[in-house]
Structure formats: structure tokens, C-alpha cells
Amino acid sequence: MIKSSRIASVLITRGGALALVAFAITLWIAPEQVPDGEAAELAILGDLGGVAHPPGYPLYLIYMRLTSWLPGATPAHTAAIGNAILGAVQLLVLHAACRAWGARPLAATAAVAIYAAGPLVMRYHSQAEVFALNGLLIAGILWLAAKQGPLRGERRVIALGLVAGLGIANHHTCVLIAPVGLYGAVLGLRETSARVRAACVGLVALCVGLAPYAYLLATGDNRQSWGTIDELRQLIAHFLREDYGGASTFASGGGDLHPMANLAALGYTLGRAWLWIPLLGALAVLAMRAWRSPDGTTWGWRMLAMSWLLAGPVLVLRFNLEPVGFARYAIERFHLMPALLLVLPAAFAIDWVSAKSERLGVAAVTGVAIVGHLALAILAMPRLAQERSPALERIMENLITSMPPDAVIFADGDAPNTVVNYIQMTRNIRPDVTVVKWRLVPADWYRARLVQRGIVFDRESDKPSIEIARKLLDAGRPVFVDLSMGNLLETFAAYPYGLVFRVVPANEKRPSIQEVFAINKRLVESYKTDYPPPGRDDGIASVYHEQYAHVWRIIAKALAAEHDPDAAWALAAADTFAPK
């Protein structure tokens, strides 16, 4: 009897039933293919080891390695299952945090149910991505820092220091919740008489939490690994993101800031995640309790408000990417943290609105919250289904399987590099094809890796890409480039070839447009297209389908200029590939 009551308590008053339902949904939508370049990188490194791009995410990589035994159909699927577990635990801890801050269990369940059904949460809880673990650690800080949290005094300070260190070892944005963490640490120091010892031990715990960075010194090297880290100096440089221009730089390629566009994108994401009206209620509660909280936790709410401002509006003001197309897809993951921080005030807003709901019975209201979660999750399914399609992996597979032997592709996007590596390393498909990510060429470790594949760099050349392409062509290796390599396209004759352009050696004649049409038609007929065509806003698959269409428009225009009747076929192909 006692055991059954404990189980009921975990399922109903502690959010267990909701976490189980959300976990089941996440498992159901977990993809067997990689949905984007970062998921491909993390799936490889979780399966085979290696260093991730700066700042390295060592805690997440360790977790992926420890869960690589999970029964996934592919490495990407295994990583997705591991992330689903993190997501479910995150919901449990977040529910506990709501209760520790003073919300009633039913309001906590409702708030967590809305958050968990958000499109972004479902996306990143069901694929390889560091933000599921990031959210779990942030939820842990919220729980530990609460006035009614699970620990007191020195133990509270130690736990907060440890979780803060682990958070930084997972993703640097965890530092944006420092105001809440410091508030909890001050509470802990006030709760103990040995304040100096507690502060010192808390700092030691913070350092212990950073220990996962030692993994980057120990892990092995492979084609996907961001070099090999052998020295403390290299480790510090990786931690500080020096390859990306420093800790405060968002995108390595530079570019202008887009403050208003990114604020608008954040507002839209939060409104969609929180169904607009609960969002307004959460923001109102956050402002009112930061002004004056009736239970004596005003400073806690002020620190929460400050963390939300840092993780939301202040952070997105630093983005040097305009939130359109795939850039928006990449940026949106940074909206997860401000969405999560609103769970606490949303629970209080729901608590205020539904003060009399407990008359219906705890189990009944919990059931309503879970049904509501299911309804919201179902509404998000069409979009998630498109994002979870095998489109990107098939597109990259088509790219390399259509290549002649020992081909070299110069490209600058993440997908041609990481997704191709995933296909080659986990499925052993066309390992002879080499993709050169030109943005990485300045790194010594990357050049050394390319030398092993027969691509030698002349350090004295003022036009290295042109010199390398010429050497490869002289050696008889086929060379292909994407539109990012404009200097090669201006220097050499080239013609459309699927997603890329084939460079014509100096001793060969460029094929006629009719021959180019025939080549590309054969490519299309050989492609695997066993996936639903992407829409206009379905992530990176939409970008590449637009590139397919662009190439066919080029061919159609050239055929039309020669009054060739195949121009109609080419235009139809462009229309078929274009995102709808």
C-alpha cells in the first residue's frame, strides 16, 4: 500500500507520468538518419570518440560514449535515444524546481507540459544535440537554488558549484544563469556558520565539474574530430573558442549584427512555444515577483529575471547571423534556454488562474495536463516529420555516390563535411571521396589531415585554392566546387553537376549544354528520393533542394537560349525539386 502510494506520488505530484509520456513521444519521433550537420558530428563522436568543434562539449561527448550501447538502428538513432533520456529527466527536475520555488504540483505539471510540447524542445530532445543536457543542468540549478530546494547550507553550495562546473563543461551558455546560481549560493552560505569553508569547497566543486574537459586530452583522433588536443595550451584555446574568434563571437565568418530581426525571431519562438497567452502571463509574473514577491523570495525572482534577460534578449543581440532560412534553423536552438526559464513564472501564472482546479481531483487535472501535452505534440508533428525525414542524409549520399573515383569536393557548409563524414565513417559508403571544408584550411591539423588524402598545400601561394585545384586536376583527380568557392568558378571553366559544379581541366573542352543536360538527367535518375519533398521552411533540406532547383534553372536557361526543346524538361525538374 505504501509502495503504491509512493508510485502514485511520483507519477502525479512529481511529474513522472508527464515525463514518461513525453519520453515515449520523443522516442517515437527520434530519427534514424541525421537531420543536420551538428547532429551528424555528435553522432559520429558519440560512436567513435574524438573532439567536437569548440568549445568541445566534453560532458555531452562522455555521456554519448557511455550510452553508445543503446539499441538504436543507426548511430544517429542511438544518439537520439540518449537525448530522449536526458529530455525526460530534464522534465522531472524542472517539475521539482517549480515546486521548490512555490508552485503547486498541478500548476507545475501544466507548465512543464506546455514547455515539453514546444516544437523546439521536441526537436532537440529527439536528436543528438547538447541542449537537452544543457537544459537538464539549468533545471538542476533552478532546483538547487530555490529557497525550498532539496539541500541546505554547505551541501547546497557544493551542489551548485558542481552543477555549474558540469554546465560549463557541457555548453558555455550555462554561465548565463549565473545570477540564479549565485543567489542559491548566497542562500547556502547564510544557512551555515562555516561560510568560508563552504565557499572554498564550493569553488573546488566548480573545478571538479570542469574535469570532463580532460576527456578532450584523452580521446582519440578520427576524420571528424576537431584535431587532436595534446597540450594544456591547446585545451585552453579550444575552451575559449579561439578558432571561432573568441568566446563572445557567434559565427566565425563575421558579418553584421541583426538585433531587431533576432529579437523578433526570439519573440516568435517564445510565443509559439508558450502559446502566446501563457507567455504573457509568465512575463507578467516574472516582472511582478521581481518587483515584490509575497513569500520573501524577491531577490531570487530578480536573479531569475536577470538570467532570462541575459539568456534571451541580450544573447540574441550578439548574433551576427540574420534569422532567415537555414541561419534561423541554426539560431533557434539558442532560444531553448529563455523558453525553459519561463517555466517557473508560467507555473505561477497557471497556479493563479486555476486556483480552484484541485476540486476536480489531482489525478484528473494531471490527466488533463497530459492530454493537453499530447494534443500540442500532435499539432507539432507535421513540422517535425519534415525535419525528421531522411532528406539531408539522402541528399549527401546522392552527392558522393554520383562522384567519379577519388573526387575532391570543395565546399564550405557543415553538411557536406559532417554528414558526408557520417555516411562514410558509419556506413562505409564512398570513402574515396574527399570533401574539403575551406573554412578549416587555415588550421594546421586540418591541412595535415588533407595531406594524408593527397591534397598538398603550398604555403607560399597567394591563391592557395586555385593552386591546389590545379595540382589535383594535373594529377587526374576530379574536382568539384560549390557556389561558396567563387574564385575557383571565376578561374576555371566549370559546369553544373548535381548540387555542385565540375571543374574542367585545362586540356579538356567544356561539354555542350546538351551534354550537361544529359549528365544531370542521369544523375537525377540515379538519386535516392525516398522521402517527402521538403517545404520552404524545413531546415537545411529546403536549402539543398533550392540548390537542386537553381542548377536546373541554369540548365533550362542555357537550353532555352539555343531553342532546345529539353528546356521544358529542365524547367519541370527545377519545379519538382524546388521547396513548396
Coordinates of C-alpha atoms in Angstrom, one line a residue:
M1 CA 0.0 0.0 0.0
I2 CA 2.8 2.4 1.0
K3 CA 4.7 1.4 -2.2
S4 CA 1.8 2.1 -4.4
S5 CA 1.2 5.5 -2.8
R6 CA 4.8 6.4 -3.4
I7 CA 4.5 5.4 -7.1
A8 CA 1.3 7.4 -7.4
S9 CA 3.1 10.4 -5.8
V10 CA 6.0 10.1 -8.3
L11 CA 3.6 9.8 -11.3
I12 CA 1.1 12.5 -10.3
T13 CA 2.5 15.1 -7.9
R14 CA 6.1 14.9 -9.1
G15 CA 5.5 14.9 -12.9
G16 CA 6.5 11.3 -13.5
A17 CA 3.5 10.4 -15.7
L18 CA 4.1 13.5 -17.9
A19 CA 7.8 12.7 -18.2
L20 CA 7.0 9.1 -19.3
V21 CA 4.5 10.3 -21.9
A22 CA 6.9 12.9 -23.2
F23 CA 9.7 10.3 -23.3
A24 CA 7.5 7.9 -25.3
I25 CA 6.7 10.7 -27.9
T26 CA 10.3 11.6 -28.2
L27 CA 11.3 8.0 -28.8
W28 CA 8.6 7.7 -31.4
I29 CA 9.9 10.7 -33.4
A30 CA 13.6 10.0 -32.9
P31 CA 15.1 9.8 -36.4
E32 CA 17.3 7.0 -37.7
Q33 CA 19.0 9.5 -40.1
V34 CA 20.9 12.7 -39.2
P35 CA 18.7 15.8 -39.5
D36 CA 21.5 18.3 -39.6
G37 CA 25.3 18.7 -39.6
E38 CA 25.7 19.2 -35.9
A39 CA 23.7 16.0 -35.1
A40 CA 25.9 14.2 -37.6
E41 CA 29.1 15.4 -35.9
L42 CA 27.9 14.5 -32.4
A43 CA 26.6 11.1 -33.6
I44 CA 30.0 10.2 -35.0
L45 CA 31.9 11.4 -32.0
G46 CA 29.5 9.6 -29.6
D47 CA 30.0 6.4 -31.6
L48 CA 33.7 6.6 -32.3
G49 CA 35.2 9.2 -30.0
G50 CA 37.0 12.4 -30.9
V51 CA 36.9 16.2 -30.2
A52 CA 33.9 18.2 -31.1
H53 CA 34.1 21.7 -32.5
P54 CA 34.9 24.5 -30.0
P55 CA 34.3 24.7 -27.1
G56 CA 34.2 20.9 -27.3
Y57 CA 31.1 19.9 -25.2
P58 CA 33.1 17.2 -23.3
L59 CA 30.4 16.3 -20.8
Y60 CA 27.9 15.6 -23.6
L61 CA 30.5 13.6 -25.5
I62 CA 31.2 11.5 -22.4
Y63 CA 27.5 10.9 -22.0
M64 CA 27.2 9.9 -25.7
R65 CA 30.1 7.5 -25.4
L66 CA 28.6 5.9 -22.2
T67 CA 25.2 5.4 -23.9
S68 CA 26.5 4.2 -27.3
W69 CA 25.4 0.7 -26.3
L70 CA 21.7 1.8 -26.5
P71 CA 19.8 -0.3 -29.1
G72 CA 19.5 2.3 -31.9
A73 CA 19.1 1.3 -35.6
T74 CA 21.9 3.6 -36.5
P75 CA 24.5 5.7 -34.6
A76 CA 22.2 8.7 -35.2
H77 CA 19.2 6.8 -33.7
T78 CA 21.3 5.7 -30.7
A79 CA 22.3 9.3 -30.0
A80 CA 18.7 10.4 -30.3
I81 CA 17.6 7.7 -27.8
G82 CA 20.3 9.0 -25.4
N83 CA 19.0 12.5 -25.8
A84 CA 15.4 11.4 -25.2
I85 CA 16.5 10.1 -21.8
L86 CA 18.1 13.4 -21.0
G87 CA 14.9 15.2 -22.0
A88 CA 12.7 13.1 -19.8
V89 CA 15.0 13.6 -16.7
Q90 CA 15.1 17.3 -17.5
L91 CA 11.3 17.5 -17.2
L92 CA 11.3 15.7 -13.8
V93 CA 13.9 18.1 -12.5
L94 CA 12.1 21.1 -13.9
H95 CA 8.9 19.9 -12.3
A96 CA 10.8 19.6 -8.9
A97 CA 12.2 23.2 -9.4
C98 CA 8.7 24.6 -9.9
R99 CA 7.5 23.0 -6.7
A100 CA 10.6 24.2 -4.8
W101 CA 10.0 27.7 -5.9
G102 CA 6.5 27.5 -4.5
A103 CA 4.2 26.4 -7.4
R104 CA 1.6 23.7 -6.7
P105 CA 2.2 20.3 -8.3
L106 CA -0.7 20.7 -10.8
A107 CA 0.5 24.1 -12.0
A108 CA 4.0 22.7 -12.3
T109 CA 2.7 19.8 -14.4
A110 CA 0.7 22.1 -16.7
A111 CA 3.6 24.5 -17.2
V112 CA 6.1 21.7 -17.9
A113 CA 3.6 20.0 -20.2
I114 CA 3.3 23.1 -22.4
Y115 CA 7.1 23.6 -22.4
A116 CA 7.7 19.9 -23.3
A117 CA 5.3 20.1 -26.3
G118 CA 7.1 23.1 -27.8
P119 CA 8.4 22.4 -31.3
L120 CA 12.0 23.3 -30.4
V121 CA 12.0 21.1 -27.3
M122 CA 10.7 18.2 -29.2
R123 CA 13.2 18.7 -32.0
Y124 CA 16.3 18.9 -29.8
H125 CA 15.2 16.3 -27.3
S126 CA 14.9 13.8 -30.1
Q127 CA 18.3 14.1 -31.9
A128 CA 21.9 14.4 -31.0
E129 CA 22.2 17.9 -29.6
V130 CA 23.9 19.3 -26.4
F131 CA 21.0 21.5 -25.5
A132 CA 19.0 18.6 -23.9
L133 CA 21.8 18.1 -21.3
N134 CA 22.2 21.9 -21.1
G135 CA 18.5 22.2 -20.1
L136 CA 18.8 19.4 -17.6
L137 CA 21.7 21.1 -15.8
I138 CA 20.0 24.5 -15.9
A139 CA 16.9 22.9 -14.4
G140 CA 19.1 21.4 -11.7
I141 CA 20.5 24.9 -10.8
L142 CA 16.9 26.3 -10.6
W143 CA 16.0 23.4 -8.3
L144 CA 19.1 23.7 -6.1
A145 CA 18.9 27.5 -5.8
A146 CA 15.3 27.5 -4.7
K147 CA 14.6 28.6 -1.1
Q148 CA 12.8 25.3 -0.6
G149 CA 15.3 23.3 -2.6
P150 CA 16.5 19.8 -1.7
L151 CA 19.7 20.9 0.1
R152 CA 20.7 23.4 2.7
G153 CA 23.8 25.2 3.8
E154 CA 27.2 23.9 2.7
R155 CA 25.7 21.0 0.7
R156 CA 23.6 23.5 -1.3
V157 CA 26.8 25.5 -2.1
I158 CA 28.8 22.4 -3.1
A159 CA 26.0 21.0 -5.3
L160 CA 25.5 24.4 -7.1
G161 CA 29.3 24.6 -7.7
L162 CA 29.4 21.1 -9.1
V163 CA 26.4 21.5 -11.4
A164 CA 27.7 24.9 -12.6
G165 CA 31.0 23.4 -13.5
L166 CA 29.3 20.5 -15.3
G167 CA 27.2 23.0 -17.1
I168 CA 30.2 24.9 -18.4
A169 CA 31.8 21.6 -19.4
N170 CA 28.7 20.9 -21.5
H171 CA 27.8 24.3 -23.1
H172 CA 29.1 27.8 -22.3
T173 CA 25.6 29.4 -22.3
C174 CA 25.1 27.8 -18.9
V175 CA 27.0 30.8 -17.4
L176 CA 24.0 33.0 -18.3
I177 CA 22.1 31.5 -15.4
A178 CA 24.9 32.6 -13.0
P179 CA 22.6 35.2 -11.2
V180 CA 20.3 32.4 -10.1
G181 CA 23.3 30.2 -9.1
L182 CA 24.9 32.9 -7.1
Y183 CA 21.6 33.6 -5.4
G184 CA 21.4 30.0 -4.4
A185 CA 25.0 30.0 -3.2
V186 CA 24.3 33.1 -1.0
L187 CA 21.3 31.3 0.5
G188 CA 23.6 28.3 1.2
L189 CA 26.2 30.5 2.9
R190 CA 23.6 32.2 5.1
E191 CA 22.4 28.7 6.1
T192 CA 25.7 27.6 7.5
S193 CA 28.1 29.1 10.1
A194 CA 31.2 27.8 8.3
R195 CA 30.8 30.2 5.5
V196 CA 34.5 30.5 4.4
R197 CA 34.8 26.7 4.3
A198 CA 31.6 26.4 2.3
A199 CA 32.7 29.0 -0.2
C200 CA 36.1 27.3 -0.7
V201 CA 34.6 23.9 -1.0
G202 CA 32.0 25.3 -3.5
L203 CA 34.8 26.6 -5.6
V204 CA 36.6 23.3 -5.5
A205 CA 33.3 21.6 -6.6
L206 CA 33.1 24.1 -9.5
C207 CA 36.6 23.0 -10.6
V208 CA 35.7 19.3 -10.3
G209 CA 32.7 20.0 -12.5
L210 CA 35.1 21.2 -15.2
A211 CA 37.0 17.9 -15.1
P212 CA 35.3 16.5 -18.1
Y213 CA 37.5 18.7 -20.2
A214 CA 40.3 16.2 -19.5
Y215 CA 38.4 13.9 -21.9
L216 CA 39.5 16.0 -24.8
L217 CA 43.1 15.3 -23.9
A218 CA 42.4 11.5 -23.8
T219 CA 40.0 10.8 -26.7
G220 CA 41.3 9.5 -30.0
D221 CA 41.5 11.2 -33.4
N222 CA 39.5 10.5 -36.5
R223 CA 38.3 12.2 -39.7
Q224 CA 35.5 14.1 -37.9
S225 CA 37.5 15.1 -34.8
W226 CA 38.4 18.8 -34.5
G227 CA 42.1 17.9 -34.5
T228 CA 43.9 16.3 -31.6
I229 CA 44.4 18.1 -28.3
D230 CA 47.7 17.1 -26.7
E231 CA 48.6 20.1 -24.6
L232 CA 47.0 22.3 -21.9
R233 CA 47.6 25.3 -24.2
Q234 CA 45.5 23.7 -27.0
L235 CA 42.8 22.7 -24.5
I236 CA 42.5 26.3 -23.2
A237 CA 42.4 27.6 -26.8
H238 CA 39.6 25.2 -27.6
F239 CA 37.7 26.1 -24.4
L240 CA 38.0 29.8 -25.3
R241 CA 36.8 29.1 -28.9
E242 CA 39.8 30.8 -30.4
D243 CA 39.2 29.1 -33.8
Y244 CA 35.8 31.0 -33.9
G245 CA 37.3 34.3 -32.9
G246 CA 36.8 34.0 -29.1
A247 CA 34.1 33.3 -26.6
S248 CA 31.9 36.2 -27.5
T249 CA 31.7 35.5 -31.2
F250 CA 28.7 33.7 -32.5
A251 CA 29.6 32.8 -36.1
S252 CA 33.2 32.6 -37.3
G253 CA 32.6 34.1 -40.7
G254 CA 32.0 37.6 -39.2
G255 CA 29.1 39.7 -40.5
D256 CA 26.8 42.4 -39.3
L257 CA 24.6 42.2 -36.2
H258 CA 20.9 41.9 -36.8
P259 CA 19.5 43.0 -33.4
M260 CA 15.9 43.7 -34.3
A261 CA 15.5 40.7 -36.6
N262 CA 16.9 38.4 -33.9
L263 CA 14.7 39.9 -31.2
A264 CA 11.7 39.4 -33.4
A265 CA 12.7 35.8 -34.1
L266 CA 13.1 35.2 -30.3
G267 CA 9.7 36.7 -29.6
Y268 CA 8.1 34.5 -32.2
T269 CA 9.8 31.4 -30.9
L270 CA 8.7 32.1 -27.3
G271 CA 5.2 32.9 -28.4
R272 CA 4.9 29.7 -30.3
A273 CA 6.4 27.7 -27.6
W274 CA 4.2 29.2 -24.9
L275 CA 1.0 29.6 -26.9
W276 CA 1.2 33.4 -26.5
I277 CA -1.3 33.9 -23.7
P278 CA 0.7 31.8 -21.2
L279 CA 3.8 33.7 -22.4
L280 CA 2.2 37.0 -21.4
G281 CA 1.2 35.5 -18.1
A282 CA 4.7 34.2 -17.4
L283 CA 6.3 37.5 -18.3
A284 CA 3.8 39.4 -16.1
V285 CA 4.5 37.1 -13.1
L286 CA 8.3 37.4 -13.6
A287 CA 8.1 41.2 -13.6
M288 CA 5.7 41.3 -10.6
R289 CA 7.6 38.9 -8.4
A290 CA 10.9 40.5 -9.3
W291 CA 9.3 43.8 -8.0
R292 CA 8.0 42.3 -4.9
S293 CA 7.4 38.6 -4.0
P294 CA 5.0 37.9 -1.2
D295 CA 6.9 34.9 0.1
G296 CA 10.2 36.8 0.7
T297 CA 12.0 35.5 -2.4
T298 CA 12.1 38.8 -4.3
W299 CA 15.8 38.6 -4.9
G300 CA 15.5 35.1 -6.2
W301 CA 13.0 36.3 -8.8
R302 CA 15.2 39.3 -9.6
M303 CA 18.1 37.0 -10.3
L304 CA 15.8 34.7 -12.4
A305 CA 14.6 37.8 -14.4
M306 CA 18.3 38.8 -14.9
S307 CA 19.2 35.4 -16.1
W308 CA 16.2 35.4 -18.5
L309 CA 17.3 38.7 -20.0
L310 CA 20.9 37.5 -20.4
A311 CA 19.9 34.2 -22.0
G312 CA 17.2 35.7 -24.2
P313 CA 17.3 39.3 -25.4
V314 CA 20.9 40.2 -24.5
L315 CA 22.3 37.0 -26.1
V316 CA 20.4 37.3 -29.4
L317 CA 21.6 40.9 -29.7
R318 CA 25.1 39.4 -30.3
F319 CA 24.1 37.2 -33.2
N320 CA 25.9 38.1 -36.4
L321 CA 23.6 36.0 -38.5
E322 CA 20.3 37.1 -39.9
P323 CA 17.5 34.7 -38.8
V324 CA 16.3 33.7 -42.3
G325 CA 16.5 30.3 -44.0
F326 CA 18.9 27.8 -42.5
A327 CA 20.5 30.5 -40.3
R328 CA 17.3 30.8 -38.5
Y329 CA 17.2 27.0 -38.0
A330 CA 20.7 27.2 -36.5
I331 CA 19.9 30.2 -34.3
E332 CA 16.6 28.8 -32.9
R333 CA 18.4 26.3 -30.6
F334 CA 19.7 29.2 -28.5
H335 CA 16.0 30.1 -27.9
L336 CA 15.6 27.0 -25.8
M337 CA 17.2 28.4 -22.6
P338 CA 14.9 31.5 -22.3
A339 CA 11.9 29.3 -23.1
L340 CA 13.0 26.9 -20.2
L341 CA 13.5 29.8 -17.7
L342 CA 9.9 30.9 -18.3
V343 CA 8.6 27.5 -16.9
L344 CA 8.8 28.8 -13.3
P345 CA 6.8 32.0 -13.8
A346 CA 4.4 30.2 -16.2
A347 CA 3.7 27.7 -13.4
F348 CA 2.8 30.6 -11.0
A349 CA 0.6 32.2 -13.7
I350 CA -1.2 28.9 -14.2
D351 CA -1.5 28.4 -10.4
W352 CA -3.2 31.8 -10.1
V353 CA -5.7 31.1 -12.9
S354 CA -6.5 27.6 -11.8
A355 CA -6.6 28.0 -8.0
K356 CA -9.8 26.0 -7.8
S357 CA -8.9 23.2 -10.2
E358 CA -7.8 20.9 -7.4
R359 CA -11.5 20.4 -6.6
L360 CA -11.6 18.2 -9.7
G361 CA -9.0 15.9 -8.1
V362 CA -5.3 15.8 -8.5
A363 CA -5.3 12.7 -10.8
A364 CA -8.0 14.2 -13.0
V365 CA -6.2 17.5 -13.5
T366 CA -2.9 15.7 -14.2
G367 CA -4.6 13.7 -16.8
V368 CA -6.0 16.8 -18.4
A369 CA -2.5 18.3 -18.5
I370 CA -1.1 15.1 -20.1
V371 CA -3.8 15.1 -22.7
G372 CA -3.1 18.7 -23.4
H373 CA 0.5 17.9 -23.9
L374 CA -0.4 15.1 -26.3
A375 CA -2.6 17.5 -28.3
L376 CA 0.1 20.1 -28.6
A377 CA 2.7 17.5 -29.5
I378 CA 0.3 16.1 -32.3
L379 CA 0.0 19.7 -33.6
A380 CA 3.8 19.9 -33.9
M381 CA 4.1 16.6 -35.7
P382 CA 3.7 17.7 -39.3
R383 CA 6.6 20.1 -39.0
L384 CA 8.7 17.6 -37.0
A385 CA 8.0 14.9 -39.5
Q386 CA 9.5 17.1 -42.3
E387 CA 12.6 17.9 -40.2
R388 CA 12.9 14.2 -39.2
S389 CA 12.8 13.0 -42.8
P390 CA 15.9 11.2 -44.3
A391 CA 16.2 14.1 -46.8
L392 CA 19.5 15.6 -45.7
E393 CA 21.3 12.2 -45.4
R394 CA 19.9 11.1 -48.8
I395 CA 21.0 14.4 -50.4
M396 CA 24.5 14.0 -49.2
E397 CA 24.5 10.3 -50.1
N398 CA 23.4 11.2 -53.6
L399 CA 26.2 13.8 -53.8
I400 CA 29.0 11.4 -53.1
T401 CA 27.7 8.3 -54.8
S402 CA 27.4 10.3 -58.0
M403 CA 31.1 11.2 -57.9
P404 CA 33.8 9.6 -60.0
P405 CA 36.5 7.8 -58.2
D406 CA 38.8 9.8 -55.9
A407 CA 36.9 13.0 -56.4
V408 CA 37.6 16.1 -54.3
I409 CA 34.7 18.5 -53.4
F410 CA 35.4 22.0 -52.2
A411 CA 32.5 23.2 -50.1
D412 CA 32.0 25.4 -47.1
G413 CA 28.8 24.2 -45.4
D414 CA 28.7 22.0 -42.4
A415 CA 26.5 19.3 -44.0
P416 CA 28.8 18.4 -46.9
N417 CA 31.6 17.9 -44.3
T418 CA 29.9 16.4 -41.3
V419 CA 27.1 14.5 -43.0
V420 CA 29.4 13.1 -45.6
N421 CA 31.8 12.0 -42.9
Y422 CA 28.9 10.3 -41.1
I423 CA 27.9 8.4 -44.2
Q424 CA 31.5 7.4 -45.0
M425 CA 32.5 6.5 -41.4
T426 CA 29.4 4.7 -40.1
R427 CA 28.1 3.2 -43.4
N428 CA 31.3 2.9 -45.3
I429 CA 29.9 4.5 -48.5
R430 CA 32.3 6.0 -50.9
P431 CA 35.2 6.7 -48.5
D432 CA 37.4 7.6 -51.6
V433 CA 35.6 10.9 -52.0
T434 CA 37.2 13.8 -50.1
V435 CA 35.2 16.9 -49.0
V436 CA 37.4 20.0 -48.3
K437 CA 35.8 22.5 -45.9
W438 CA 37.7 25.5 -47.0
R439 CA 37.0 27.5 -43.8
L440 CA 39.0 25.0 -41.9
V441 CA 42.1 25.0 -44.2
P442 CA 43.9 27.7 -42.0
A443 CA 44.1 25.1 -39.2
D444 CA 47.4 23.1 -39.2
W445 CA 45.6 19.9 -38.0
Y446 CA 43.1 20.1 -40.9
R447 CA 45.8 20.7 -43.5
A448 CA 47.8 17.7 -42.2
R449 CA 44.7 15.6 -42.4
L450 CA 44.2 16.6 -46.1
V451 CA 47.8 15.9 -46.9
Q452 CA 47.2 12.3 -45.8
R453 CA 44.5 12.2 -48.5
G454 CA 46.8 13.5 -51.3
I455 CA 45.9 17.2 -51.1
V456 CA 49.1 19.2 -50.6
F457 CA 49.2 22.9 -49.8
D458 CA 51.7 25.5 -51.0
R459 CA 52.2 27.9 -48.1
E460 CA 53.8 30.4 -50.4
S461 CA 50.9 30.7 -52.8
D462 CA 48.8 33.8 -52.5
K463 CA 45.9 31.9 -54.2
P464 CA 46.0 28.5 -52.4
S465 CA 42.7 27.2 -53.5
I466 CA 43.5 27.8 -57.2
E467 CA 46.9 26.3 -56.8
I468 CA 45.5 23.2 -55.1
A469 CA 42.8 22.7 -57.7
R470 CA 45.3 23.0 -60.5
K471 CA 47.6 20.4 -58.8
L472 CA 44.6 18.0 -58.3
L473 CA 43.5 18.4 -61.9
D474 CA 47.1 17.8 -63.2
A475 CA 47.2 14.6 -61.1
G476 CA 44.0 13.4 -62.8
R477 CA 41.7 13.8 -59.8
P478 CA 38.1 15.1 -60.5
V479 CA 37.5 18.4 -58.8
F480 CA 34.1 19.8 -57.8
V481 CA 33.1 23.1 -56.1
D482 CA 30.0 24.6 -54.6
L483 CA 28.9 28.3 -55.0
S484 CA 30.9 29.4 -52.0
M485 CA 34.2 28.9 -54.0
G486 CA 33.6 31.8 -56.3
N487 CA 37.4 32.3 -57.0
L488 CA 37.6 28.8 -58.5
L489 CA 34.5 29.3 -60.6
E490 CA 35.9 32.5 -62.0
T491 CA 39.3 31.0 -62.7
F492 CA 38.4 27.6 -64.2
A493 CA 35.8 26.5 -66.7
A494 CA 33.0 24.5 -64.9
Y495 CA 29.6 23.1 -65.5
P496 CA 26.6 22.1 -63.3
Y497 CA 26.8 18.7 -61.7
G498 CA 24.0 17.9 -59.3
L499 CA 24.5 20.2 -56.3
V500 CA 28.0 21.3 -57.3
F501 CA 30.0 22.3 -60.3
R502 CA 32.6 20.2 -62.0
V503 CA 35.9 22.0 -62.8
V504 CA 37.1 21.3 -66.4
P505 CA 40.9 20.6 -66.7
A506 CA 42.8 23.0 -68.9
N507 CA 43.4 20.3 -71.6
E508 CA 39.7 19.4 -71.9
K509 CA 36.8 21.1 -73.6
R510 CA 33.8 22.2 -71.6
P511 CA 30.8 19.9 -72.6
S512 CA 28.0 21.4 -74.6
I513 CA 24.8 22.4 -72.8
Q514 CA 23.1 19.3 -74.3
E515 CA 25.8 17.1 -72.8
V516 CA 25.5 18.9 -69.4
F517 CA 21.7 18.3 -69.6
A518 CA 22.3 14.6 -70.3
I519 CA 24.8 14.3 -67.4
N520 CA 22.5 15.9 -64.9
K521 CA 19.5 13.9 -66.1
R522 CA 21.4 10.7 -65.5
L523 CA 22.3 11.9 -62.0
V524 CA 18.6 12.7 -61.2
E525 CA 17.6 9.2 -62.4
S526 CA 20.2 7.6 -60.0
Y527 CA 19.3 9.7 -56.9
K528 CA 17.5 8.2 -53.9
T529 CA 14.5 10.3 -53.3
D530 CA 12.5 8.1 -50.9
Y531 CA 11.5 11.0 -48.7
P532 CA 8.7 13.6 -48.7
P533 CA 9.8 16.7 -50.6
P534 CA 10.7 19.5 -48.1
G535 CA 8.7 22.7 -47.8
R536 CA 10.1 26.2 -47.9
D537 CA 10.9 26.2 -44.1
D538 CA 12.1 22.7 -43.4
G539 CA 15.6 23.4 -42.4
I540 CA 18.7 22.6 -44.4
A541 CA 16.9 20.1 -46.7
S542 CA 15.0 23.0 -48.1
V543 CA 18.3 24.9 -48.8
Y544 CA 19.7 22.0 -50.7
H545 CA 16.5 21.4 -52.7
E546 CA 16.6 25.0 -53.7
Q547 CA 20.2 24.4 -54.9
Y548 CA 19.0 21.5 -57.0
A549 CA 16.3 23.7 -58.5
H550 CA 18.8 26.6 -59.1
V551 CA 21.1 24.2 -61.1
W552 CA 18.2 23.1 -63.2
R553 CA 17.1 26.7 -63.8
I554 CA 20.7 27.4 -65.1
I555 CA 20.5 24.5 -67.4
A556 CA 17.0 25.4 -68.6
K557 CA 18.0 29.0 -69.4
A558 CA 21.0 27.8 -71.4
L559 CA 18.9 25.3 -73.3
A560 CA 16.2 27.9 -74.0
A561 CA 18.8 30.2 -75.4
E562 CA 19.6 27.6 -78.0
H563 CA 15.8 26.8 -78.6
D564 CA 16.4 23.3 -77.3
P565 CA 13.1 21.5 -76.5
D566 CA 14.7 19.9 -73.5
A567 CA 14.4 23.3 -71.8
A568 CA 10.9 22.3 -70.8
W569 CA 12.1 19.1 -69.1
A570 CA 14.8 21.1 -67.2
L571 CA 12.2 23.7 -66.0
A572 CA 10.0 20.9 -64.9
A573 CA 12.9 19.3 -62.9
A574 CA 13.6 22.7 -61.3
D575 CA 9.9 22.9 -60.3
T576 CA 10.0 19.4 -58.9
F577 CA 13.0 20.0 -56.7
A578 CA 12.0 23.5 -55.5
P579 CA 10.7 23.5 -51.9
K580 CA 6.9 24.0 -52.0

